[in-house]
PDB file of C-alpha atoms in Angstrom:
ATOM      1  CA  GLY L   1       9.295  -5.761 -14.619  1.00  0.00           C
ATOM      2  CA  ASP L   2       6.201  -3.746 -13.918  1.00  0.00           C
ATOM      3  CA  SER L   3       6.671  -0.203 -12.654  1.00  0.00           C
ATOM      4  CA  VAL L   4       4.733   2.934 -11.746  1.00  0.00           C
ATOM      5  CA  THR L   5       5.930   6.494 -12.103  1.00  0.00           C
ATOM      6  CA  GLN L   6       4.304   9.452 -10.397  1.00  0.00           C
ATOM      7  CA  MET L   7       4.902  13.156 -10.578  1.00  0.00           C
ATOM      8  CA  GLU L   8       7.287  14.364  -7.942  1.00  0.00           C
ATOM      9  CA  GLY L   9       5.928  16.237  -5.006  1.00  0.00           C
ATOM     10  CA  PRO L  10       5.275  17.819  -2.734  1.00  0.00           C
ATOM     11  CA  VAL L  11       2.303  19.563  -4.251  1.00  0.00           C
ATOM     12  CA  THR L  12       0.925  22.582  -2.434  1.00  0.00           C
ATOM     13  CA  LEU L  13      -2.427  24.037  -3.439  1.00  0.00           C
ATOM     14  CA  SER L  14      -4.921  26.504  -2.104  1.00  0.00           C
ATOM     15  CA  GLU L  15      -8.357  25.300  -1.099  1.00  0.00           C
ATOM     16  CA  GLU L  16     -10.742  24.935  -4.072  1.00  0.00           C
ATOM     17  CA  ALA L  17      -7.889  24.680  -6.563  1.00  0.00           C
ATOM     18  CA  PHE L  18      -7.830  22.048  -9.304  1.00  0.00           C
ATOM     19  CA  LEU L  19      -5.649  19.011  -8.673  1.00  0.00           C
ATOM     20  CA  THR L  20      -3.843  16.755 -11.120  1.00  0.00           C
ATOM     21  CA  ILE L  21      -1.359  14.107 -10.082  1.00  0.00           C
ATOM     22  CA  ASN L  22       0.182  12.342 -13.049  1.00  0.00           C
ATOM     23  CA  CYS L  23       0.748   8.602 -13.052  1.00  0.00           C
ATOM     24  CA  THR L  24       2.148   6.407 -15.799  1.00  0.00           C
ATOM     25  CA  TYR L  25       2.859   2.718 -15.721  1.00  0.00           C
ATOM     26  CA  THR L  26       4.780  -0.026 -17.435  1.00  0.00           C
ATOM     27  CA  ALA L  27       3.338  -3.502 -17.422  1.00  0.00           C
ATOM     28  CA  THR L  28       3.641  -6.621 -19.513  1.00  0.00           C
ATOM     29  CA  GLY L  29       0.008  -7.643 -19.161  1.00  0.00           C
ATOM     30  CA  TYR L  30      -3.261  -5.862 -18.563  1.00  0.00           C
ATOM     31  CA  PRO L  31      -3.106  -4.659 -14.997  1.00  0.00           C
ATOM     32  CA  SER L  32      -5.710  -3.129 -12.785  1.00  0.00           C
ATOM     33  CA  LEU L  33      -4.875   0.397 -11.681  1.00  0.00           C
ATOM     34  CA  PHE L  34      -5.440   1.993  -8.315  1.00  0.00           C
ATOM     35  CA  TRP L  35      -5.051   5.178  -6.361  1.00  0.00           C
ATOM     36  CA  TYR L  36      -4.462   4.803  -2.632  1.00  0.00           C
ATOM     37  CA  VAL L  37      -4.397   7.618  -0.093  1.00  0.00           C
ATOM     38  CA  GLN L  38      -2.435   7.687   3.140  1.00  0.00           C
ATOM     39  CA  TYR L  39      -3.349  10.220   5.790  1.00  0.00           C
ATOM     40  CA  PRO L  40      -0.711  11.159   8.377  1.00  0.00           C
ATOM     41  CA  GLY L  41       0.116   8.263  10.663  1.00  0.00           C
ATOM     42  CA  GLU L  42      -2.329   5.893   9.004  1.00  0.00           C
ATOM     43  CA  GLY L  43      -2.259   2.978   6.611  1.00  0.00           C
ATOM     44  CA  LEU L  44      -3.382   3.002   3.024  1.00  0.00           C
ATOM     45  CA  GLN L  45      -6.970   3.438   1.957  1.00  0.00           C
ATOM     46  CA  LEU L  46      -8.264   2.638  -1.481  1.00  0.00           C
ATOM     47  CA  LEU L  47      -9.406   5.842  -3.154  1.00  0.00           C
ATOM     48  CA  LEU L  48     -10.458   4.519  -6.546  1.00  0.00           C
ATOM     49  CA  LYS L  49      -9.661   1.871  -9.089  1.00  0.00           C
ATOM     50  CA  ALA L  50     -10.109   0.861 -12.726  1.00  0.00           C
ATOM     51  CA  THR L  51      -9.776  -2.650 -14.021  1.00  0.00           C
ATOM     52  CA  LYS L  52      -9.718  -2.208 -17.807  1.00  0.00           C
ATOM     53  CA  ALA L  53      -8.939   0.315 -20.493  1.00  0.00           C
ATOM     54  CA  ASP L  54     -11.182   3.402 -20.641  1.00  0.00           C
ATOM     55  CA  ASP L  55     -12.703   2.660 -17.247  1.00  0.00           C
ATOM     56  CA  LYS L  56     -13.073   5.705 -15.017  1.00  0.00           C
ATOM     57  CA  GLY L  57     -12.703   5.304 -11.287  1.00  0.00           C
ATOM     58  CA  SER L  58     -14.237   7.943  -9.056  1.00  0.00           C
ATOM     59  CA  ASN L  59     -14.705   8.566  -5.352  1.00  0.00           C
ATOM     60  CA  LYS L  60     -15.036  11.604  -3.067  1.00  0.00           C
ATOM     61  CA  GLY L  61     -14.748  13.954  -6.038  1.00  0.00           C
ATOM     62  CA  PHE L  62     -11.553  12.336  -7.316  1.00  0.00           C
ATOM     63  CA  GLU L  63     -11.425  10.780 -10.766  1.00  0.00           C
ATOM     64  CA  ALA L  64      -8.943   8.837 -12.849  1.00  0.00           C
ATOM     65  CA  THR L  65      -9.312   7.240 -16.277  1.00  0.00           C
ATOM     66  CA  TYR L  66      -7.422   4.143 -17.390  1.00  0.00           C
ATOM     67  CA  ARG L  67      -5.700   5.202 -20.627  1.00  0.00           C
ATOM     68  CA  LYS L  68      -4.084   2.223 -22.264  1.00  0.00           C
ATOM     69  CA  GLU L  69      -2.787   4.180 -25.269  1.00  0.00           C
ATOM     70  CA  THR L  70      -0.788   6.508 -23.040  1.00  0.00           C
ATOM     71  CA  THR L  71      -0.331   3.986 -20.182  1.00  0.00           C
ATOM     72  CA  SER L  72      -1.579   6.599 -17.769  1.00  0.00           C
ATOM     73  CA  PHE L  73      -3.952   6.878 -14.832  1.00  0.00           C
ATOM     74  CA  HIS L  74      -3.855  10.532 -13.801  1.00  0.00           C
ATOM     75  CA  LEU L  75      -5.699  11.568 -10.653  1.00  0.00           C
ATOM     76  CA  GLU L  76      -7.861  14.688 -10.782  1.00  0.00           C
ATOM     77  CA  LYS L  77     -10.126  16.651  -8.494  1.00  0.00           C
ATOM     78  CA  GLY L  78     -11.925  19.808  -9.418  1.00  0.00           C
ATOM     79  CA  SER L  79     -11.834  21.522  -6.036  1.00  0.00           C
ATOM     80  CA  VAL L  80      -9.546  20.319  -3.264  1.00  0.00           C
ATOM     81  CA  GLN L  81     -10.161  20.744   0.427  1.00  0.00           C
ATOM     82  CA  VAL L  82      -7.795  21.021   3.378  1.00  0.00           C
ATOM     83  CA  SER L  83      -8.907  17.537   4.406  1.00  0.00           C
ATOM     84  CA  ASP L  84      -7.470  16.148   1.152  1.00  0.00           C
ATOM     85  CA  SER L  85      -3.951  16.765   2.442  1.00  0.00           C
ATOM     86  CA  ALA L  86      -2.297  13.351   2.352  1.00  0.00           C
ATOM     87  CA  VAL L  87       0.086  11.207   0.360  1.00  0.00           C
ATOM     88  CA  TYR L  88      -1.339   9.665  -2.799  1.00  0.00           C
ATOM     89  CA  PHE L  89       0.004   6.454  -4.271  1.00  0.00           C
ATOM     90  CA  CYS L  90      -0.646   5.183  -7.751  1.00  0.00           C
ATOM     91  CA  ALA L  91      -0.423   1.404  -8.003  1.00  0.00           C
ATOM     92  CA  LEU L  92      -0.962  -1.452 -10.373  1.00  0.00           C
ATOM     93  CA  SER L  93      -1.724  -5.086  -9.873  1.00  0.00           C
ATOM     94  CA  ASP L  94      -1.788  -8.045 -12.167  1.00  0.00           C
ATOM     95  CA  ARG L  95      -5.210  -9.545 -12.373  1.00  0.00           C
ATOM     96  CA  GLY L  96      -4.142 -12.947 -11.227  1.00  0.00           C
ATOM     97  CA  TYR L  97      -5.015 -13.701  -7.635  1.00  0.00           C
ATOM     98  CA  GLY L  98      -2.034 -13.603  -5.317  1.00  0.00           C
ATOM     99  CA  GLN L  99      -0.092 -11.087  -7.329  1.00  0.00           C
ATOM    100  CA  ASN L 100       1.183  -8.207  -5.313  1.00  0.00           C
ATOM    101  CA  PHE L 101       0.923  -4.521  -5.943  1.00  0.00           C
ATOM    102  CA  VAL L 102       3.548  -2.282  -7.475  1.00  0.00           C
ATOM    103  CA  PHE L 103       3.401   1.197  -6.016  1.00  0.00           C
ATOM    104  CA  GLY L 104       4.567   4.509  -7.303  1.00  0.00           C
ATOM    105  CA  PRO L 105       6.749   6.649  -5.026  1.00  0.00           C
ATOM    106  CA  GLY L 106       3.806   8.641  -3.716  1.00  0.00           C
ATOM    107  CA  THR L 107       2.936  12.314  -4.043  1.00  0.00           C
ATOM    108  CA  ARG L 108       2.474  14.427  -0.957  1.00  0.00           C
ATOM    109  CA  LEU L 109      -0.353  16.932  -1.270  1.00  0.00           C
ATOM    110  CA  SER L 110      -0.767  19.877   1.062  1.00  0.00           C
ATOM    111  CA  VAL L 111      -3.884  22.012   0.765  1.00  0.00           C
ATOM    112  CA  LEU L 112      -3.776  25.403   2.424  1.00  0.00           C
ATOM    113  CA  PRO L 113      -6.888  27.207   3.679  1.00  0.00           C
TER     114      PRO L 113
ATOM    115  CA  GLY X   1     -15.539  -3.440   2.372  1.00  0.00           C
ATOM    116  CA  ALA X   2     -13.365  -6.084   3.934  1.00  0.00           C
ATOM    117  CA  VAL X   3     -11.317  -5.190   6.992  1.00  0.00           C
ATOM    118  CA  VAL X   4      -7.706  -5.958   7.782  1.00  0.00           C
ATOM    119  CA  SER X   5      -6.608  -5.315  11.333  1.00  0.00           C
ATOM    120  CA  GLN X   6      -2.977  -4.837  12.205  1.00  0.00           C
ATOM    121  CA  HIS X   7      -1.666  -4.884  15.755  1.00  0.00           C
ATOM    122  CA  PRO X   8       0.002  -3.115  17.407  1.00  0.00           C
ATOM    123  CA  SER X   9      -0.312   0.247  15.702  1.00  0.00           C
ATOM    124  CA  TRP X  10       2.922   1.382  17.252  1.00  0.00           C
ATOM    125  CA  VAL X  11       5.655  -0.190  19.322  1.00  0.00           C
ATOM    126  CA  ILE X  12       8.924   0.900  20.883  1.00  0.00           C
ATOM    127  CA  CYS X  13      11.480  -1.751  21.700  1.00  0.00           C
ATOM    128  CA  LYS X  14      15.077  -1.988  22.808  1.00  0.00           C
ATOM    129  CA  SER X  15      17.872  -3.040  20.495  1.00  0.00           C
ATOM    130  CA  GLY X  16      18.368  -6.779  20.466  1.00  0.00           C
ATOM    131  CA  THR X  17      14.807  -7.690  21.341  1.00  0.00           C
ATOM    132  CA  SER X  18      12.174  -9.187  19.047  1.00  0.00           C
ATOM    133  CA  VAL X  19       8.854  -7.694  18.071  1.00  0.00           C
ATOM    134  CA  LYS X  20       5.826  -9.484  16.641  1.00  0.00           C
ATOM    135  CA  ILE X  21       3.283  -7.729  14.428  1.00  0.00           C
ATOM    136  CA  GLU X  22      -0.070  -9.348  13.688  1.00  0.00           C
ATOM    137  CA  CYS X  23      -2.186  -8.962  10.591  1.00  0.00           C
ATOM    138  CA  ARG X  24      -5.743 -10.293  10.639  1.00  0.00           C
ATOM    139  CA  SER X  25      -8.428 -10.391   8.006  1.00  0.00           C
ATOM    140  CA  LEU X  26     -11.586  -9.880  10.035  1.00  0.00           C
ATOM    141  CA  ASP X  27     -14.382 -10.800   7.675  1.00  0.00           C
ATOM    142  CA  PHE X  28     -12.804 -12.744   4.860  1.00  0.00           C
ATOM    143  CA  GLN X  29     -10.290 -15.485   4.249  1.00  0.00           C
ATOM    144  CA  ALA X  30      -6.942 -14.450   2.886  1.00  0.00           C
ATOM    145  CA  THR X  31      -4.903 -17.200   1.316  1.00  0.00           C
ATOM    146  CA  THR X  32      -2.206 -14.654   0.595  1.00  0.00           C
ATOM    147  CA  MET X  33      -1.028 -11.733   2.663  1.00  0.00           C
ATOM    148  CA  PHE X  34       1.703  -9.251   1.845  1.00  0.00           C
ATOM    149  CA  TRP X  35       4.112  -7.414   4.107  1.00  0.00           C
ATOM    150  CA  TYR X  36       5.459  -4.005   3.126  1.00  0.00           C
ATOM    151  CA  ARG X  37       7.927  -1.647   4.665  1.00  0.00           C
ATOM    152  CA  GLN X  38       7.766   2.098   4.279  1.00  0.00           C
ATOM    153  CA  PHE X  39      10.629   4.431   5.097  1.00  0.00           C
ATOM    154  CA  PRO X  40       9.833   8.074   5.891  1.00  0.00           C
ATOM    155  CA  LYS X  41       8.559   9.950   2.862  1.00  0.00           C
ATOM    156  CA  GLN X  42       9.059   6.934   0.620  1.00  0.00           C
ATOM    157  CA  SER X  43       6.830   4.442  -1.078  1.00  0.00           C
ATOM    158  CA  LEU X  44       5.935   0.966   0.084  1.00  0.00           C
ATOM    159  CA  MET X  45       8.444  -1.747  -0.614  1.00  0.00           C
ATOM    160  CA  LEU X  46       7.251  -5.323  -0.676  1.00  0.00           C
ATOM    161  CA  MET X  47       9.158  -7.431   1.817  1.00  0.00           C
ATOM    162  CA  ALA X  48       7.500 -10.801   1.456  1.00  0.00           C
ATOM    163  CA  THR X  49       4.443 -12.677   0.341  1.00  0.00           C
ATOM    164  CA  SER X  50       2.861 -14.863   2.961  1.00  0.00           C
ATOM    165  CA  ASN X  51       0.940 -17.957   1.908  1.00  0.00           C
ATOM    166  CA  GLU X  52      -1.224 -19.842   4.353  1.00  0.00           C
ATOM    167  CA  GLY X  53       0.317 -23.142   5.353  1.00  0.00           C
ATOM    168  CA  SER X  54       3.581 -22.691   3.477  1.00  0.00           C
ATOM    169  CA  LYS X  55       6.803 -20.761   3.701  1.00  0.00           C
ATOM    170  CA  ALA X  56       6.799 -17.085   2.852  1.00  0.00           C
ATOM    171  CA  THR X  57       8.419 -15.808  -0.310  1.00  0.00           C
ATOM    172  CA  TYR X  58      10.888 -13.025   0.411  1.00  0.00           C
ATOM    173  CA  GLU X  59      11.921 -10.258  -1.924  1.00  0.00           C
ATOM    174  CA  GLN X  60      15.533  -9.872  -2.856  1.00  0.00           C
ATOM    175  CA  GLY X  61      17.547  -8.219  -0.151  1.00  0.00           C
ATOM    176  CA  VAL X  62      15.141  -9.040   2.683  1.00  0.00           C
ATOM    177  CA  GLU X  63      16.691 -11.209   5.371  1.00  0.00           C
ATOM    178  CA  LYS X  64      14.355 -14.101   6.021  1.00  0.00           C
ATOM    179  CA  ASP X  65      16.052 -14.970   9.295  1.00  0.00           C
ATOM    180  CA  LYS X  66      15.554 -11.458  10.563  1.00  0.00           C
ATOM    181  CA  PHE X  67      11.988 -10.952   9.390  1.00  0.00           C
ATOM    182  CA  LEU X  68      10.143 -14.134  10.297  1.00  0.00           C
ATOM    183  CA  ILE X  69       6.741 -14.522   8.710  1.00  0.00           C
ATOM    184  CA  ASN X  70       4.168 -17.054   9.759  1.00  0.00           C
ATOM    185  CA  HIS X  71       0.786 -17.534   8.107  1.00  0.00           C
ATOM    186  CA  ALA X  72      -0.791 -20.189  10.277  1.00  0.00           C
ATOM    187  CA  SER X  73      -4.407 -19.654   9.315  1.00  0.00           C
ATOM    188  CA  LEU X  74      -6.522 -18.083   6.599  1.00  0.00           C
ATOM    189  CA  THR X  75      -7.089 -15.016   8.743  1.00  0.00           C
ATOM    190  CA  LEU X  76      -3.767 -14.410  10.474  1.00  0.00           C
ATOM    191  CA  SER X  77      -0.228 -13.655   9.405  1.00  0.00           C
ATOM    192  CA  THR X  78       2.535 -12.503  11.727  1.00  0.00           C
ATOM    193  CA  LEU X  79       5.789 -10.676  11.102  1.00  0.00           C
ATOM    194  CA  THR X  80       8.472 -11.002  13.765  1.00  0.00           C
ATOM    195  CA  VAL X  81      11.419  -8.652  13.645  1.00  0.00           C
ATOM    196  CA  THR X  82      14.168 -10.536  15.428  1.00  0.00           C
ATOM    197  CA  SER X  83      17.120  -8.947  17.195  1.00  0.00           C
ATOM    198  CA  ALA X  84      15.858  -5.520  16.231  1.00  0.00           C
ATOM    199  CA  HIS X  85      18.261  -2.668  15.545  1.00  0.00           C
ATOM    200  CA  PRO X  86      17.592   1.053  15.154  1.00  0.00           C
ATOM    201  CA  GLU X  87      17.840   0.731  11.362  1.00  0.00           C
ATOM    202  CA  ASP X  88      14.797  -1.566  11.512  1.00  0.00           C
ATOM    203  CA  SER X  89      12.721   1.370  12.687  1.00  0.00           C
ATOM    204  CA  SER X  90      10.091   1.853  10.040  1.00  0.00           C
ATOM    205  CA  PHE X  91       6.413   1.699   9.196  1.00  0.00           C
ATOM    206  CA  TYR X  92       5.293  -1.844   8.435  1.00  0.00           C
ATOM    207  CA  ILE X  93       2.028  -2.457   6.566  1.00  0.00           C
ATOM    208  CA  CYS X  94       0.290  -5.687   5.707  1.00  0.00           C
ATOM    209  CA  SER X  95      -2.317  -6.328   3.076  1.00  0.00           C
ATOM    210  CA  ALA X  96      -4.597  -9.207   2.260  1.00  0.00           C
ATOM    211  CA  ARG X  97      -6.579 -10.118  -0.784  1.00  0.00           C
ATOM    212  CA  ASP X  98      -9.998 -11.642  -0.819  1.00  0.00           C
ATOM    213  CA  GLN X  99     -10.293 -13.814  -3.875  1.00  0.00           C
ATOM    214  CA  GLY X 100     -14.019 -13.277  -3.958  1.00  0.00           C
ATOM    215  CA  LEU X 101     -13.614  -9.536  -4.426  1.00  0.00           C
ATOM    216  CA  GLY X 102     -11.243  -9.739  -7.365  1.00  0.00           C
ATOM    217  CA  THR X 103      -8.018  -7.834  -7.447  1.00  0.00           C
ATOM    218  CA  GLU X 104      -8.687  -5.447  -4.599  1.00  0.00           C
ATOM    219  CA  ALA X 105      -6.361  -5.712  -1.636  1.00  0.00           C
ATOM    220  CA  PHE X 106      -7.155  -4.421   1.811  1.00  0.00           C
ATOM    221  CA  PHE X 107      -4.501  -2.834   3.939  1.00  0.00           C
ATOM    222  CA  GLY X 108      -3.960  -2.818   7.636  1.00  0.00           C
ATOM    223  CA  GLN X 109      -3.484   0.496   9.382  1.00  0.00           C
ATOM    224  CA  GLY X 110       0.232  -0.100   9.720  1.00  0.00           C
ATOM    225  CA  THR X 111       2.632  -0.529  12.612  1.00  0.00           C
ATOM    226  CA  ARG X 112       5.208   2.084  13.453  1.00  0.00           C
ATOM    227  CA  LEU X 113       8.241   0.369  14.947  1.00  0.00           C
ATOM    228  CA  THR X 114      10.849   2.384  16.789  1.00  0.00           C
ATOM    229  CA  VAL X 115      13.949   0.595  18.013  1.00  0.00           C
ATOM    230  CA  VAL X 116      15.938   2.449  20.647  1.00  0.00           C
TER     231      VAL X 116
END
């Protein structure tokens, strides 16, 4: 079945450092790819998404490019802030309506001032 | 974007009692809603898929008699944890998809259940 693999955390960075969180997937079809963020004690919020190969999703300084050839969707940010401390989930979803999401294990990011 | 409201955001209950969690899509109709469970420092695990007007589809290993799901309308799904035990303590999150917005799903804020 479909699956998502993320780099193991936790990741600890200093403010203004460069962030990369690796994500690779396995899917039988052509899924849409997502990054969700979960702040402490809260639910999931969509950070960015890409629906087809070579699409780049971006939001709040975060970017990720849908790479079909490497089945990857790595999350990057050029300069992290303390407020970016959260858990980040990579996820995929089949395009058909009603299909659920498959989530990666999540990567906890801590940004120190 | 669309809003999914989950209630309550946290609840403490005694062992043996039942707890109901509501998931509402506020500004769109959701034919399908999903219920997830998240253990501390772990990812979300799909428990069941809730379809309006029909029985929910449970994932393998999820006890349907313990986790009762009702999707009575296009904007409301409920999860009832029956005869709760401490091991049921967890973070429960629902999501709903709006067909008109494509593949994006919207998540509720989650419910933290503590069974004492």
